[in-house]
Structure formats: C-alpha cells, structure tokens
Tab-separated table of C-alpha atoms in Angstrom:
chain	number	residue	atom	x	y	z
A	13	UNK	CA	33.007	-51.511	96.497
A	14	UNK	CA	31.389	-54.442	94.673
A	15	UNK	CA	30.570	-53.410	91.047
A	16	UNK	CA	26.829	-53.178	90.498
A	17	UNK	CA	25.449	-54.168	87.099
A	18	UNK	CA	22.259	-55.669	85.718
A	19	UNK	CA	21.040	-57.228	82.472
A	20	UNK	CA	18.553	-54.491	81.599
A	21	UNK	CA	19.198	-53.129	78.107
A	22	UNK	CA	19.737	-49.465	77.301
A	23	UNK	CA	16.340	-49.074	75.658
A	24	UNK	CA	14.506	-50.258	78.768
A	25	UNK	CA	16.664	-48.121	81.025
A	26	UNK	CA	15.968	-45.033	78.949
A	27	UNK	CA	12.243	-45.769	78.835
A	28	UNK	CA	11.855	-45.700	82.634
A	29	UNK	CA	13.607	-42.361	83.101
A	30	UNK	CA	10.670	-40.147	82.108
A	31	UNK	CA	7.899	-41.872	84.155
A	32	UNK	CA	10.201	-42.111	87.189
A	33	UNK	CA	11.140	-38.452	86.925
A	34	UNK	CA	7.559	-37.373	86.211
A	35	UNK	CA	6.215	-39.409	89.129
A	36	UNK	CA	8.868	-37.967	91.445
A	37	UNK	CA	8.199	-34.377	90.387
A	38	UNK	CA	4.463	-34.884	90.916
A	39	UNK	CA	5.199	-36.330	94.371
A	40	UNK	CA	7.231	-33.202	95.158
A	41	UNK	CA	4.374	-30.957	94.000
A	42	UNK	CA	1.926	-32.922	96.144
A	43	UNK	CA	4.270	-32.394	99.103
A	44	UNK	CA	4.063	-28.649	98.487
A	45	UNK	CA	0.263	-28.935	98.389
A	46	UNK	CA	0.367	-30.837	101.678
A	47	UNK	CA	2.537	-28.100	103.188
A	48	UNK	CA	-0.024	-25.450	102.184
A	49	UNK	CA	-2.764	-27.416	103.952
A	50	UNK	CA	-0.665	-27.748	107.114
A	51	UNK	CA	0.215	-24.054	107.086
A	52	UNK	CA	-3.479	-23.224	106.855
A	53	UNK	CA	-4.449	-25.618	109.652
A	54	UNK	CA	-1.576	-24.266	111.728
A	55	UNK	CA	-2.859	-20.669	111.319
A	56	UNK	CA	0.382	-19.626	109.604
A	57	UNK	CA	-1.383	-18.688	106.363
A	58	UNK	CA	-5.028	-18.299	105.422
A	59	UNK	CA	-6.697	-19.864	102.395
A	60	UNK	CA	-10.395	-20.222	101.674
A	61	UNK	CA	-12.170	-23.369	102.772
A	62	UNK	CA	-13.174	-24.031	99.167
A	63	UNK	CA	-9.558	-23.879	97.999
A	64	UNK	CA	-8.460	-26.106	100.889
A	65	UNK	CA	-10.819	-28.898	99.837
A	66	UNK	CA	-9.792	-28.572	96.210
A	67	UNK	CA	-6.109	-29.043	97.013
A	68	UNK	CA	-6.995	-31.779	99.510
A	69	UNK	CA	-8.696	-33.603	96.631
A	70	UNK	CA	-5.618	-33.043	94.459
A	71	UNK	CA	-3.192	-34.149	97.188
A	72	UNK	CA	-4.841	-37.512	97.816
A	73	UNK	CA	-5.441	-38.279	94.156
A	74	UNK	CA	-2.124	-36.971	92.864
A	75	UNK	CA	0.150	-38.594	95.441
A	76	UNK	CA	-1.196	-42.083	94.791
A	77	UNK	CA	-1.253	-41.639	91.022
A	78	UNK	CA	2.313	-40.294	90.971
A	79	UNK	CA	3.590	-43.081	93.228
A	80	UNK	CA	1.880	-45.710	91.085
A	81	UNK	CA	3.366	-44.262	87.880
A	82	UNK	CA	6.892	-44.445	89.292
A	83	UNK	CA	6.073	-47.883	90.740
A	84	UNK	CA	5.138	-49.252	87.324
A	85	UNK	CA	8.498	-47.996	86.029
A	86	UNK	CA	10.268	-50.026	88.738
A	87	UNK	CA	8.139	-53.082	87.992
A	88	UNK	CA	8.683	-52.764	84.230
A	89	UNK	CA	12.429	-52.270	84.635
A	90	UNK	CA	13.095	-55.409	86.662
A	91	UNK	CA	10.433	-57.862	85.439
A	92	UNK	CA	11.400	-57.161	81.819
A	93	UNK	CA	14.591	-59.138	82.536
A	94	UNK	CA	12.484	-62.295	82.869
A	95	UNK	CA	9.365	-61.753	80.729
A	96	UNK	CA	8.747	-59.966	77.427
A	97	UNK	CA	6.668	-56.871	78.087
A	98	UNK	CA	5.234	-54.517	75.473
A	99	UNK	CA	7.024	-51.185	75.382
A	100	UNK	CA	4.086	-49.701	73.462
A	101	UNK	CA	1.708	-50.583	76.318
A	102	UNK	CA	4.143	-49.166	78.861
A	103	UNK	CA	4.330	-45.890	76.928
A	104	UNK	CA	0.536	-45.878	76.497
A	105	UNK	CA	0.177	-45.957	80.275
A	106	UNK	CA	2.384	-42.881	80.553
A	107	UNK	CA	0.416	-41.003	77.875
A	108	UNK	CA	-2.956	-41.896	79.407
A	109	UNK	CA	-1.644	-40.927	82.845
A	110	UNK	CA	-0.692	-37.457	81.591
A	111	UNK	CA	-4.077	-37.052	79.878
A	112	UNK	CA	-5.875	-38.206	83.012
A	113	UNK	CA	-3.905	-35.784	85.206
A	114	UNK	CA	-4.803	-32.881	82.927
A	115	UNK	CA	-8.498	-33.812	83.110
A	116	UNK	CA	-8.354	-34.093	86.904
A	117	UNK	CA	-6.665	-30.671	87.173
A	118	UNK	CA	-9.334	-29.113	84.948
A	119	UNK	CA	-12.074	-30.676	87.054
A	120	UNK	CA	-10.546	-29.345	90.285
A	121	UNK	CA	-9.199	-25.903	89.394
A	122	UNK	CA	-11.390	-24.846	86.486
A	123	UNK	CA	-14.712	-26.314	87.624
A	124	UNK	CA	-14.076	-26.435	91.422
A	125	UNK	CA	-14.528	-30.182	92.048
A	126	UNK	CA	-13.626	-30.865	95.696
A	127	UNK	CA	-15.175	-34.187	96.780
A	128	UNK	CA	-11.819	-35.785	97.815
A	129	UNK	CA	-10.366	-38.863	96.120
A	130	UNK	CA	-13.209	-40.937	97.592
A	131	UNK	CA	-15.874	-39.227	95.392
A	132	UNK	CA	-18.599	-40.987	97.413
A	133	UNK	CA	-21.918	-41.392	95.607
A	134	UNK	CA	-24.059	-39.285	95.194
A	135	UNK	CA	-21.709	-36.418	96.124
A	136	UNK	CA	-20.260	-35.884	92.603
A	137	UNK	CA	-23.761	-35.171	91.252
A	138	UNK	CA	-25.152	-33.410	94.332
A	139	UNK	CA	-22.614	-30.859	95.544
A	140	UNK	CA	-24.860	-28.242	97.121
A	141	UNK	CA	-23.749	-25.735	94.492
A	142	UNK	CA	-19.998	-26.075	95.120
A	143	UNK	CA	-19.343	-27.510	91.644
A	144	UNK	CA	-21.366	-28.430	88.602
A	145	UNK	CA	-21.617	-31.432	86.322
A	146	UNK	CA	-18.571	-30.352	84.295
A	147	UNK	CA	-16.241	-30.507	87.303
A	148	UNK	CA	-17.459	-33.940	88.346
A	149	UNK	CA	-17.279	-35.329	84.803
A	150	UNK	CA	-13.758	-34.018	84.200
A	151	UNK	CA	-12.528	-35.440	87.519
A	152	UNK	CA	-14.268	-38.812	87.234
A	153	UNK	CA	-13.395	-39.043	83.555
A	154	UNK	CA	-9.759	-38.239	84.287
A	155	UNK	CA	-9.663	-40.941	86.946
A	156	UNK	CA	-11.149	-43.391	84.442
A	157	UNK	CA	-8.512	-42.518	81.834
A	158	UNK	CA	-5.768	-42.904	84.436
A	159	UNK	CA	-7.129	-46.278	85.493
A	160	UNK	CA	-7.380	-47.452	81.881
A	161	UNK	CA	-3.670	-46.837	81.329
A	162	UNK	CA	-2.693	-48.757	84.448
A	163	UNK	CA	-5.105	-51.575	83.616
A	164	UNK	CA	-3.536	-51.983	80.162
A	165	UNK	CA	-0.106	-52.235	81.809
A	166	UNK	CA	-1.208	-54.937	84.264
A	167	UNK	CA	-3.087	-56.900	81.594
A	168	UNK	CA	0.061	-56.895	79.450
A	169	UNK	CA	2.139	-58.004	82.432
A	170	UNK	CA	-0.323	-60.817	83.102
A	171	UNK	CA	-0.154	-61.852	79.443
A	172	UNK	CA	3.647	-61.994	79.524
A	173	UNK	CA	3.682	-63.948	82.795
A	174	UNK	CA	1.171	-66.505	81.523
A	175	UNK	CA	3.077	-66.882	78.248
A	176	UNK	CA	6.263	-67.843	80.102
A	177	UNK	CA	4.936	-69.672	83.157
A	178	UNK	CA	1.738	-71.190	81.801
A	179	UNK	CA	-0.586	-69.600	84.361
A	180	UNK	CA	-0.565	-67.167	87.259
A	181	UNK	CA	-0.576	-69.970	89.822
A	182	UNK	CA	2.784	-71.206	88.536
A	183	UNK	CA	4.146	-67.655	88.734
A	184	UNK	CA	3.044	-67.554	92.389
A	185	UNK	CA	5.009	-70.739	93.000
A	186	UNK	CA	2.165	-73.200	93.549
A	187	UNK	CA	4.202	-76.163	92.206
A	188	UNK	CA	7.041	-75.362	94.630
A	189	UNK	CA	4.618	-74.967	97.552
A	190	UNK	CA	3.277	-78.459	96.830
A	191	UNK	CA	6.723	-79.997	96.568
A	192	UNK	CA	7.207	-80.043	92.816
A	193	UNK	CA	9.924	-78.559	90.654
A	194	UNK	CA	9.510	-75.904	87.978
A	195	UNK	CA	11.164	-75.840	84.584
A	196	UNK	CA	11.375	-72.058	84.485
A	197	UNK	CA	13.380	-69.923	86.898
A	198	UNK	CA	11.074	-68.181	89.389
A	199	UNK	CA	12.744	-65.036	90.753
A	200	UNK	CA	11.176	-63.018	93.585
A	201	UNK	CA	10.523	-60.142	91.180
A	202	UNK	CA	8.110	-62.294	89.174
A	203	UNK	CA	6.320	-63.522	92.300
A	204	UNK	CA	5.794	-59.944	93.488
A	205	UNK	CA	4.895	-58.762	89.984
A	206	UNK	CA	2.272	-61.503	89.682
A	207	UNK	CA	0.704	-60.520	92.981
A	208	UNK	CA	0.527	-56.856	91.948
A	209	UNK	CA	-0.947	-57.806	88.578
A	210	UNK	CA	-3.736	-59.838	90.182
A	211	UNK	CA	-4.734	-57.398	92.913
A	212	UNK	CA	-4.499	-54.258	90.804
A	213	UNK	CA	-6.493	-55.746	87.955
A	214	UNK	CA	-9.275	-56.461	90.443
A	215	UNK	CA	-8.907	-52.994	91.990
A	216	UNK	CA	-8.985	-51.127	88.688
A	217	UNK	CA	-12.011	-53.026	87.401
A	218	UNK	CA	-13.827	-52.183	90.659
A	219	UNK	CA	-12.818	-48.545	90.363
A	220	UNK	CA	-13.787	-48.289	86.701
A	221	UNK	CA	-17.236	-49.745	87.356
A	222	UNK	CA	-18.125	-47.197	90.057
A	223	UNK	CA	-16.549	-44.311	88.117
A	224	UNK	CA	-18.552	-45.075	84.989
A	225	UNK	CA	-21.775	-45.541	86.965
A	226	UNK	CA	-21.168	-42.211	88.717
A	227	UNK	CA	-20.692	-40.452	85.375
A	228	UNK	CA	-23.925	-41.989	84.052
A	229	UNK	CA	-25.715	-40.822	87.201
A	230	UNK	CA	-24.597	-37.237	86.554
A	231	UNK	CA	-26.125	-37.221	83.060
A	232	UNK	CA	-29.122	-39.373	83.995
A	233	UNK	CA	-30.165	-38.897	87.661
A	234	UNK	CA	-32.779	-41.645	87.306
A	235	UNK	CA	-29.866	-44.092	87.081
A	236	UNK	CA	-29.034	-44.752	90.730
A	237	UNK	CA	-26.664	-46.949	92.721
A	238	UNK	CA	-26.757	-48.490	96.152
A	239	UNK	CA	-24.597	-46.050	98.203
A	240	UNK	CA	-23.103	-48.832	100.331
A	241	UNK	CA	-22.145	-50.883	97.265
A	242	UNK	CA	-20.625	-47.763	95.744
A	243	UNK	CA	-18.557	-47.121	98.872
A	244	UNK	CA	-17.352	-50.733	98.922
A	245	UNK	CA	-16.216	-50.514	95.301
A	246	UNK	CA	-14.456	-47.189	95.879
A	247	UNK	CA	-12.538	-48.376	98.932
A	248	UNK	CA	-11.723	-51.728	97.351
A	249	UNK	CA	-10.203	-49.788	94.470
A	250	UNK	CA	-8.447	-47.137	96.540
A	251	UNK	CA	-7.051	-49.335	99.305
A	252	UNK	CA	-5.681	-52.007	96.990
A	253	UNK	CA	-4.218	-49.585	94.445
A	254	UNK	CA	-2.515	-47.425	97.077
A	255	UNK	CA	-0.986	-50.401	98.875
A	256	UNK	CA	0.277	-51.935	95.643
A	257	UNK	CA	2.798	-49.095	95.279
A	258	UNK	CA	5.006	-50.578	97.983
A	259	UNK	CA	4.608	-54.062	96.489
A	260	UNK	CA	5.901	-52.733	93.161
A	261	UNK	CA	8.743	-50.941	94.923
A	262	UNK	CA	9.786	-54.030	96.857
A	263	UNK	CA	10.613	-55.714	93.532
A	264	UNK	CA	13.656	-53.440	93.474
A	265	UNK	CA	14.619	-54.588	96.989
A	266	UNK	CA	14.587	-58.214	95.827
A	267	UNK	CA	16.765	-57.362	92.833
A	268	UNK	CA	19.220	-54.868	94.294
A	269	UNK	CA	20.307	-56.245	97.682
A	270	UNK	CA	21.602	-59.499	96.142
A	271	UNK	CA	23.763	-57.394	93.815
A	272	UNK	CA	25.219	-55.478	96.760
A	273	UNK	CA	25.859	-58.515	98.943
A	274	UNK	CA	26.609	-61.220	96.382
A	275	UNK	CA	23.969	-63.403	98.027
A	276	UNK	CA	20.907	-64.628	96.103
A	277	UNK	CA	17.399	-63.912	97.368
A	278	UNK	CA	16.082	-67.454	97.453
A	279	UNK	CA	12.499	-68.338	96.611
A	280	UNK	CA	11.427	-70.938	99.181
A	281	UNK	CA	8.148	-72.324	100.480
A	282	UNK	CA	7.468	-69.811	103.258
A	283	UNK	CA	8.305	-66.905	100.954
A	284	UNK	CA	5.794	-68.134	98.371
A	285	UNK	CA	3.109	-68.892	100.960
A	286	UNK	CA	3.509	-65.341	102.299
A	287	UNK	CA	3.028	-63.788	98.861
A	288	UNK	CA	0.043	-66.023	98.093
A	289	UNK	CA	-1.548	-65.099	101.418
A	290	UNK	CA	-0.972	-61.410	100.766
A	291	UNK	CA	-2.484	-61.730	97.292
A	292	UNK	CA	-5.703	-62.984	98.845
A	293	UNK	CA	-5.735	-60.778	101.940
A	294	UNK	CA	-4.949	-57.525	100.107
A	295	UNK	CA	-8.105	-57.865	98.029
A	296	UNK	CA	-10.471	-58.459	100.959
A	297	UNK	CA	-9.192	-56.369	103.892
A	298	UNK	CA	-10.548	-53.005	102.727
A	299	UNK	CA	-13.646	-53.315	105.032
A	300	UNK	CA	-11.455	-52.002	107.858
A	301	UNK	CA	-12.188	-48.612	106.229
A	302	UNK	CA	-15.901	-49.277	106.762
A	303	UNK	CA	-15.888	-50.229	110.435
A	304	UNK	CA	-17.901	-47.101	111.290
A	305	UNK	CA	-20.614	-47.982	108.743
A	306	UNK	CA	-23.291	-49.741	110.793
A	307	UNK	CA	-25.077	-50.907	107.625
A	308	UNK	CA	-22.135	-53.092	106.553
A	309	UNK	CA	-22.748	-56.797	107.276
A	310	UNK	CA	-21.098	-57.734	110.563
A	311	UNK	CA	-19.201	-60.655	109.044
A	312	UNK	CA	-17.480	-58.255	106.618
A	313	UNK	CA	-16.329	-56.029	109.461
A	314	UNK	CA	-14.967	-58.983	111.426
A	315	UNK	CA	-13.239	-60.325	108.322
A	316	UNK	CA	-11.763	-56.898	107.619
A	317	UNK	CA	-10.337	-56.630	111.127
A	318	UNK	CA	-8.926	-60.160	111.363
A	319	UNK	CA	-7.360	-60.150	107.898
A	320	UNK	CA	-5.986	-56.629	108.381
A	321	UNK	CA	-3.968	-58.070	111.248
A	322	UNK	CA	-2.920	-61.059	109.165
A	323	UNK	CA	-2.053	-59.086	106.018
A	324	UNK	CA	0.459	-56.922	107.828
A	325	UNK	CA	2.717	-59.877	108.553
A	326	UNK	CA	3.427	-62.418	105.764
A	327	UNK	CA	5.169	-60.426	103.025
A	328	UNK	CA	6.536	-57.863	105.455
A	329	UNK	CA	8.141	-60.536	107.632
A	330	UNK	CA	9.737	-62.521	104.814
A	331	UNK	CA	10.946	-59.324	103.119
A	332	UNK	CA	12.276	-57.512	106.199
A	333	UNK	CA	13.944	-60.590	107.661
A	334	UNK	CA	15.126	-61.648	104.212
A	335	UNK	CA	16.822	-58.286	103.771
A	336	UNK	CA	18.449	-58.546	107.207
A	337	UNK	CA	19.688	-62.078	106.474
A	338	UNK	CA	21.195	-61.059	103.158
A	339	UNK	CA	22.863	-57.978	104.634
A	340	UNK	CA	24.131	-59.518	107.895
A	341	UNK	CA	27.922	-59.899	107.762
A	342	UNK	CA	27.883	-59.444	103.998
A	343	UNK	CA	30.412	-56.608	103.999
A	344	UNK	CA	27.911	-54.387	102.176
A	345	UNK	CA	29.150	-50.902	101.330
A	346	UNK	CA	26.421	-48.422	102.063
A	347	UNK	CA	25.629	-45.798	99.448
A	348	UNK	CA	22.530	-43.846	98.453
A	349	UNK	CA	20.596	-46.685	96.756
A	350	UNK	CA	21.272	-49.308	99.431
A	351	UNK	CA	20.660	-46.835	102.282
A	352	UNK	CA	17.354	-45.614	100.832
A	353	UNK	CA	16.134	-49.164	100.263
A	354	UNK	CA	17.118	-50.209	103.772
A	355	UNK	CA	15.293	-47.165	105.152
A	356	UNK	CA	12.236	-48.177	103.139
A	357	UNK	CA	12.137	-51.487	105.022
A	358	UNK	CA	12.118	-49.528	108.283
A	359	UNK	CA	9.324	-47.265	107.049
A	360	UNK	CA	7.261	-50.232	105.923
A	361	UNK	CA	7.631	-52.016	109.260
A	362	UNK	CA	6.890	-48.921	111.325
A	363	UNK	CA	3.967	-47.812	109.156
A	364	UNK	CA	2.189	-51.124	109.574
A	365	UNK	CA	2.076	-50.793	113.384
A	366	UNK	CA	-0.340	-47.824	113.651
A	367	UNK	CA	-2.300	-49.283	110.727
A	368	UNK	CA	-2.934	-52.510	112.628
A	369	UNK	CA	-3.880	-50.500	115.721
A	370	UNK	CA	-6.393	-48.527	113.665
A	371	UNK	CA	-7.871	-51.745	112.275
A	372	UNK	CA	-9.074	-52.697	115.780
A	373	UNK	CA	-12.816	-51.968	115.849
A	374	UNK	CA	-12.881	-50.371	119.313
A	375	UNK	CA	-9.976	-48.055	118.410
A	376	UNK	CA	-11.199	-47.459	114.871
A	377	UNK	CA	-14.495	-46.011	116.101
A	378	UNK	CA	-12.539	-43.280	117.882
A	379	UNK	CA	-9.448	-42.781	115.698
A	380	UNK	CA	-10.288	-43.543	112.063
A	381	UNK	CA	-11.601	-40.103	111.109
A	382	UNK	CA	-8.706	-38.371	112.845
A	383	UNK	CA	-5.206	-37.527	111.619
A	384	UNK	CA	-4.008	-40.834	113.031
A	385	UNK	CA	-4.779	-42.367	109.628
A	386	UNK	CA	-2.653	-39.884	107.625
A	387	UNK	CA	0.034	-40.542	110.246
A	388	UNK	CA	0.302	-44.253	109.532
A	389	UNK	CA	-0.200	-43.789	105.811
A	390	UNK	CA	2.487	-41.106	105.434
A	391	UNK	CA	4.912	-43.287	107.380
A	392	UNK	CA	4.092	-46.300	105.218
A	393	UNK	CA	4.232	-44.340	101.958
A	394	UNK	CA	6.803	-41.630	102.620
A	395	UNK	CA	9.470	-43.580	104.493
A	396	UNK	CA	8.493	-46.814	102.738
A	397	UNK	CA	7.190	-46.683	99.160
A	398	UNK	CA	8.466	-43.232	98.139
A	399	UNK	CA	11.909	-44.026	99.578
A	400	UNK	CA	11.964	-47.048	97.257
A	401	UNK	CA	11.305	-44.758	94.291
A	402	UNK	CA	14.172	-42.459	95.267
A	403	UNK	CA	16.411	-45.468	95.874
A	404	UNK	CA	15.573	-46.702	92.371
A	405	UNK	CA	16.554	-43.323	90.890
A	406	UNK	CA	19.975	-43.488	92.525
A	407	UNK	CA	20.346	-47.140	91.524
A	408	UNK	CA	19.826	-46.299	87.843
A	409	UNK	CA	22.563	-43.672	88.134
A	410	UNK	CA	24.855	-46.213	89.793
A	411	UNK	CA	24.510	-48.936	87.164
A	412	UNK	CA	25.181	-46.273	84.526
A	413	UNK	CA	28.438	-45.408	86.250
A	414	UNK	CA	27.318	-41.829	86.862
A	415	UNK	CA	28.125	-39.745	89.931
A	416	UNK	CA	25.309	-40.518	92.353
A	417	UNK	CA	26.244	-39.231	95.787
A	418	UNK	CA	27.838	-36.310	97.561
A	419	UNK	CA	27.765	-34.825	101.031
A	420	UNK	CA	24.599	-32.970	100.029
A	421	UNK	CA	22.919	-36.252	99.059
A	422	UNK	CA	23.884	-37.857	102.349
A	423	UNK	CA	22.712	-34.825	104.308
A	424	UNK	CA	19.433	-34.911	102.385
A	425	UNK	CA	18.940	-38.555	103.297
A	426	UNK	CA	19.119	-37.810	107.015
A	427	UNK	CA	16.968	-34.702	106.659
A	428	UNK	CA	14.376	-36.742	104.775
A	429	UNK	CA	14.308	-39.535	107.357
A	430	UNK	CA	14.261	-37.357	110.475
A	431	UNK	CA	11.826	-34.759	109.175
A	432	UNK	CA	9.477	-37.415	107.788
A	433	UNK	CA	9.518	-39.088	111.189
A	434	UNK	CA	8.613	-35.692	112.643
A	435	UNK	CA	5.753	-35.256	110.177
A	436	UNK	CA	4.252	-38.648	110.923
A	437	UNK	CA	4.630	-38.057	114.673
A	438	UNK	CA	2.734	-34.763	114.331
A	439	UNK	CA	-0.096	-36.586	112.544
A	440	UNK	CA	-0.255	-39.437	115.044
A	441	UNK	CA	-0.193	-36.970	117.942
A	442	UNK	CA	-2.977	-34.970	116.290
A	443	UNK	CA	-4.945	-38.195	116.072
A	444	UNK	CA	-4.433	-38.699	119.796
A	445	UNK	CA	-5.909	-35.237	120.296
A	446	UNK	CA	-8.872	-36.232	118.069
A	447	UNK	CA	-8.053	-33.697	115.354
A	448	UNK	CA	-10.226	-34.609	112.326
A	449	UNK	CA	-8.319	-35.485	109.181
A	450	UNK	CA	-10.447	-33.543	106.680
A	451	UNK	CA	-11.111	-30.229	108.421
A	452	UNK	CA	-9.830	-27.000	106.947
A	453	UNK	CA	-10.019	-25.134	110.269
A	454	UNK	CA	-8.563	-26.447	113.526
A	455	UNK	CA	-9.216	-25.592	117.154
A	456	UNK	CA	-6.347	-23.877	119.051
A	457	UNK	CA	-5.331	-27.050	120.909
A	458	UNK	CA	-4.645	-28.794	117.564
A	459	UNK	CA	-2.577	-25.987	116.034
A	460	UNK	CA	0.895	-26.704	117.579
A	461	UNK	CA	0.989	-30.198	116.045
A	462	UNK	CA	0.002	-28.710	112.669
A	463	UNK	CA	2.822	-26.194	112.919
A	464	UNK	CA	5.302	-28.946	113.778
A	465	UNK	CA	4.083	-30.865	110.736
A	466	UNK	CA	4.550	-27.792	108.529
A	467	UNK	CA	8.158	-27.349	109.664
A	468	UNK	CA	8.812	-31.044	109.026
A	469	UNK	CA	7.246	-30.780	105.563
A	470	UNK	CA	9.666	-27.973	104.623
A	471	UNK	CA	12.629	-30.230	105.436
A	472	UNK	CA	11.099	-33.103	103.469
A	473	UNK	CA	10.572	-30.861	100.437
A	474	UNK	CA	14.216	-29.721	100.590
A	475	UNK	CA	15.552	-33.296	100.698
A	476	UNK	CA	13.185	-34.498	97.985
A	477	UNK	CA	14.255	-31.618	95.739
A	478	UNK	CA	17.890	-32.688	96.091
A	479	UNK	CA	17.033	-36.292	95.138
A	480	UNK	CA	15.065	-35.217	92.067
A	481	UNK	CA	17.544	-32.598	90.861
A	482	UNK	CA	20.358	-35.137	91.167
A	483	UNK	CA	18.424	-37.580	88.968
A	484	UNK	CA	17.180	-34.942	86.512
A	485	UNK	CA	20.653	-33.477	85.901
A	486	UNK	CA	22.019	-36.919	84.983
A	487	UNK	CA	18.934	-38.135	83.105
A	488	UNK	CA	20.240	-37.179	79.653
A	489	UNK	CA	23.326	-39.358	80.154
A	490	UNK	CA	21.389	-42.485	81.139
A	491	UNK	CA	21.867	-45.140	78.488
A	492	UNK	CA	24.474	-43.203	76.486
A	493	UNK	CA	27.573	-44.755	78.052
A	494	UNK	CA	26.346	-48.286	77.424
A	495	UNK	CA	25.398	-47.346	73.870
A	496	UNK	CA	28.905	-45.995	73.270
A	497	UNK	CA	30.467	-49.174	74.671
A	498	UNK	CA	28.267	-51.380	72.470
A	499	UNK	CA	29.142	-49.256	69.398
A	500	UNK	CA	32.892	-49.592	70.071
A	501	UNK	CA	32.562	-53.344	70.534
A	502	UNK	CA	30.824	-53.620	67.162
A	503	UNK	CA	33.449	-51.418	65.448
A	504	UNK	CA	36.384	-53.420	66.785
A	505	UNK	CA	34.748	-56.861	66.471
C-alpha cells in the first residue's frame, strides 16, 4: 500500500485530537438523544412531552455544534500547512465551545428551555409558563458564547489567508478565473477554507445580532423586533452554519485522495467558478426555509427556490467527479479513511436530491414541516459530513503509523452505512405519510416508520461507538512517534 504522510507537524496533530474526539463524543450522545425521541414516537417507551421538547432542542443544537467543532479541527489541520494560523485562537474556540455547551445544558435541563434551535422571536420571552427568563438567557447566552468562539476562529483564518494571498478574492482564484497567473500556490484546501470563512462569518454575525436582541427583549420587553426579520436572521445563521460543516470536511477529501492515488487535485477554472458560485449561493438560499411564510416578499421566495437548485450542483459536481477521476484506475488500496471519505461523497450526493425536491414551492408547502426534512438532512449530515469526521479520525491514526483497522472496524463501516440508509429511509417515508417533524406523539399509522428508525439508530450508535473508541484508545500515542523520531535525528546529527 502507498505510504501516507503529510507535512503537518506534531504540535498541530496533537492539538486537533481533543476537539475531534470531543465533537465525535457529542455527536454520539446526540445520536442517543435522537434514539430516545424515536423510541417515544414509536410507542416503545414513554417520556413526558416537556422532556421530549427539551431533548429535541438539545439534539438540533448539539449535533450542529459538535459537527462544527470537529469540522474546524479538520480545517485547521489541513489549512495550517499553507497559512499561519493562531493556535491560541484555535484553543480559545474549544474553550468557548465547552463554556457555551455548559450554558446551553443549564438552560435546557435546569431551567426547562425547550424552544428548539430556532428560538423564534418572541418565543424565548413568552413561553406560556414552560420556562422562565433564566432558561432563555442561559440558552441564548450559551449560543452567543459558542458563536463567538467560532467567529474568532474564522476571523483568524481570514487574517491568515489575506496575509498570504493579499485578499480573499485571490484565495478564491479570481486571477486564475480571468486568465492570469498567481505567485502563490493555491491548493483546493485554501479555496474551500476561504469559502467557509466568508459564509460563516456572515452567518455568525447574523446569528449574534438576533441572539443579542432576543436577550435584550427578555430583560426589556419594550425593546421589540420585527418577527419576520428575526426569522430571516435565524435561518440565515442556522442554514449557512449547518451546511458549512460538509464544506470544512471536504477539505480533507481534497488533501487525502491525492495522497492515496498519487494524483494531484488540480485547481482549474471550472473548479474555482464552482466554489465562487457556492460562496454566493450558500449565503442567499436560506429563504427556501421560509416558503410557507406568506409575508415574505415573493422575489425572495423565488430566489430561494431557484438558487437552492443551483447551489446543489457546482461544488458537489466538481468534488464528486473530481474524486471519481482521481480514483479511477489509480490502483487505490481501500482502507478505513479512504472508504469513509468515499462514502461521504455518496452521502453528500444522495442527501442533496431530497433537499432539492423539498425546495420546490409546490412540494415544500406539503412536505417541509414533515419528517421529510430530517430525512434529507440526516442523509446529508450522517452519511456525508459526519462520515468525513470519522474518516479524518482514522486518517490521523494512519499517518501516525498506528493500527487503524480490524474486522470490527470494517463491520462497523457497513453497519453504519446500511443502518443510516435505513434511518433516512424511515424519515423520508414518514414525510410521505405527512408525519410532522416536531411532534412528540404520533398517530398509529406513523408508528411503524418510527420503530424502524429506532432500530436503525441502535445500529448507528454501535458503529459510531466503535469508531470513537478506536480513536480514543490511540489518542495518547498521536504525535509521540514523530517526536521520538525527531529526537533521535537530533541526537545522531
């Protein structure tokens, strides 16, 4: 098998272990929370409606936050080979993320906040007695702290990119698009990292503005917001930030497949045009979440639908076909990292299909508030973005020369893929049956699909546990072998 190495130093490799492991463990815990909800909807256990909505709030918030934390570790790991990032800022993001998570947990489980991740105004302040001001402030404050950590990371990444490439346009390849040459090397990782930096900075600023205004409203009810503006800001924040996880993960795809195949991932005109288009589209397609809001200007709804179609193609096409071109007749030897990353391409492609269907106005009016939406999103995230995170964990073990696969790992891969496909099918089928996506109690005709989803979730949790335990057991050794080699080289120099 072709030896796999990279130029990342031991310090950087060690620094990504904790956030990757923490993000993965949180993802596993959110899977368990999701299983509890499915068991309740499937009439296999009984929990109170109040508790259901609390863990539903935790599941949506925690899964995205955990995925983003692990995603920043991937982005930091690979882009640090080309630009000088601040380790202090990277660590600050981890610390603020932990603090934010603690605040969110206090808001939910101590003070009963249960308004879902959307926290639509004025719900945090007017709960009908379900929670008080303390719960809303802890949750919204925790989200603000979380967002601040991520914003610092992206601002530092933007600073480093501008310092090396002059401006963000150069890092998106504008000179190459217009037929000019660039002095600096422009790897795909930097192009993707620039896109994520731009869109997530915009998303986090939008989110912070509505979070802070909501907190002010709780303490001073005379301070009000336009509810439609508030909803636009919330969905702009949530949609962009959630989707960016797969864009951070795909940086690893661009870096790893060339190492396996010995073929470079070339940056060419169409590739750069696709990433530039996605940078623009990702920031303005969120109105497809508002297609049922009659008060939204019609031009925004049309724009949201048209660009939702368009956004699903550029980066996906150049990445999926690029991966196939690099792999085709390359003699690649499949192992856990390469297999997980290849599966993530499949999950990304498949997850986009029901998303585009849902973005059609006529279908959206019927399907958007059903479990069809969790179906496409779990396919996109679980078989796509989260698979990239697990692939990255195994890759780090591989470049360290540690044991990274066994029959149990391979079995877990197939269990993960097949059972996740089963979970997403159960959601999509529930959507066909018009099962609402935020109801604690389900009618009898919806229950069989919920039970199928619960069984699938158990298999997913088993496979995910194997992936995480494998990484956790070897985590202490990461970086030590390279350190020992460097020490010997210095002693015998």
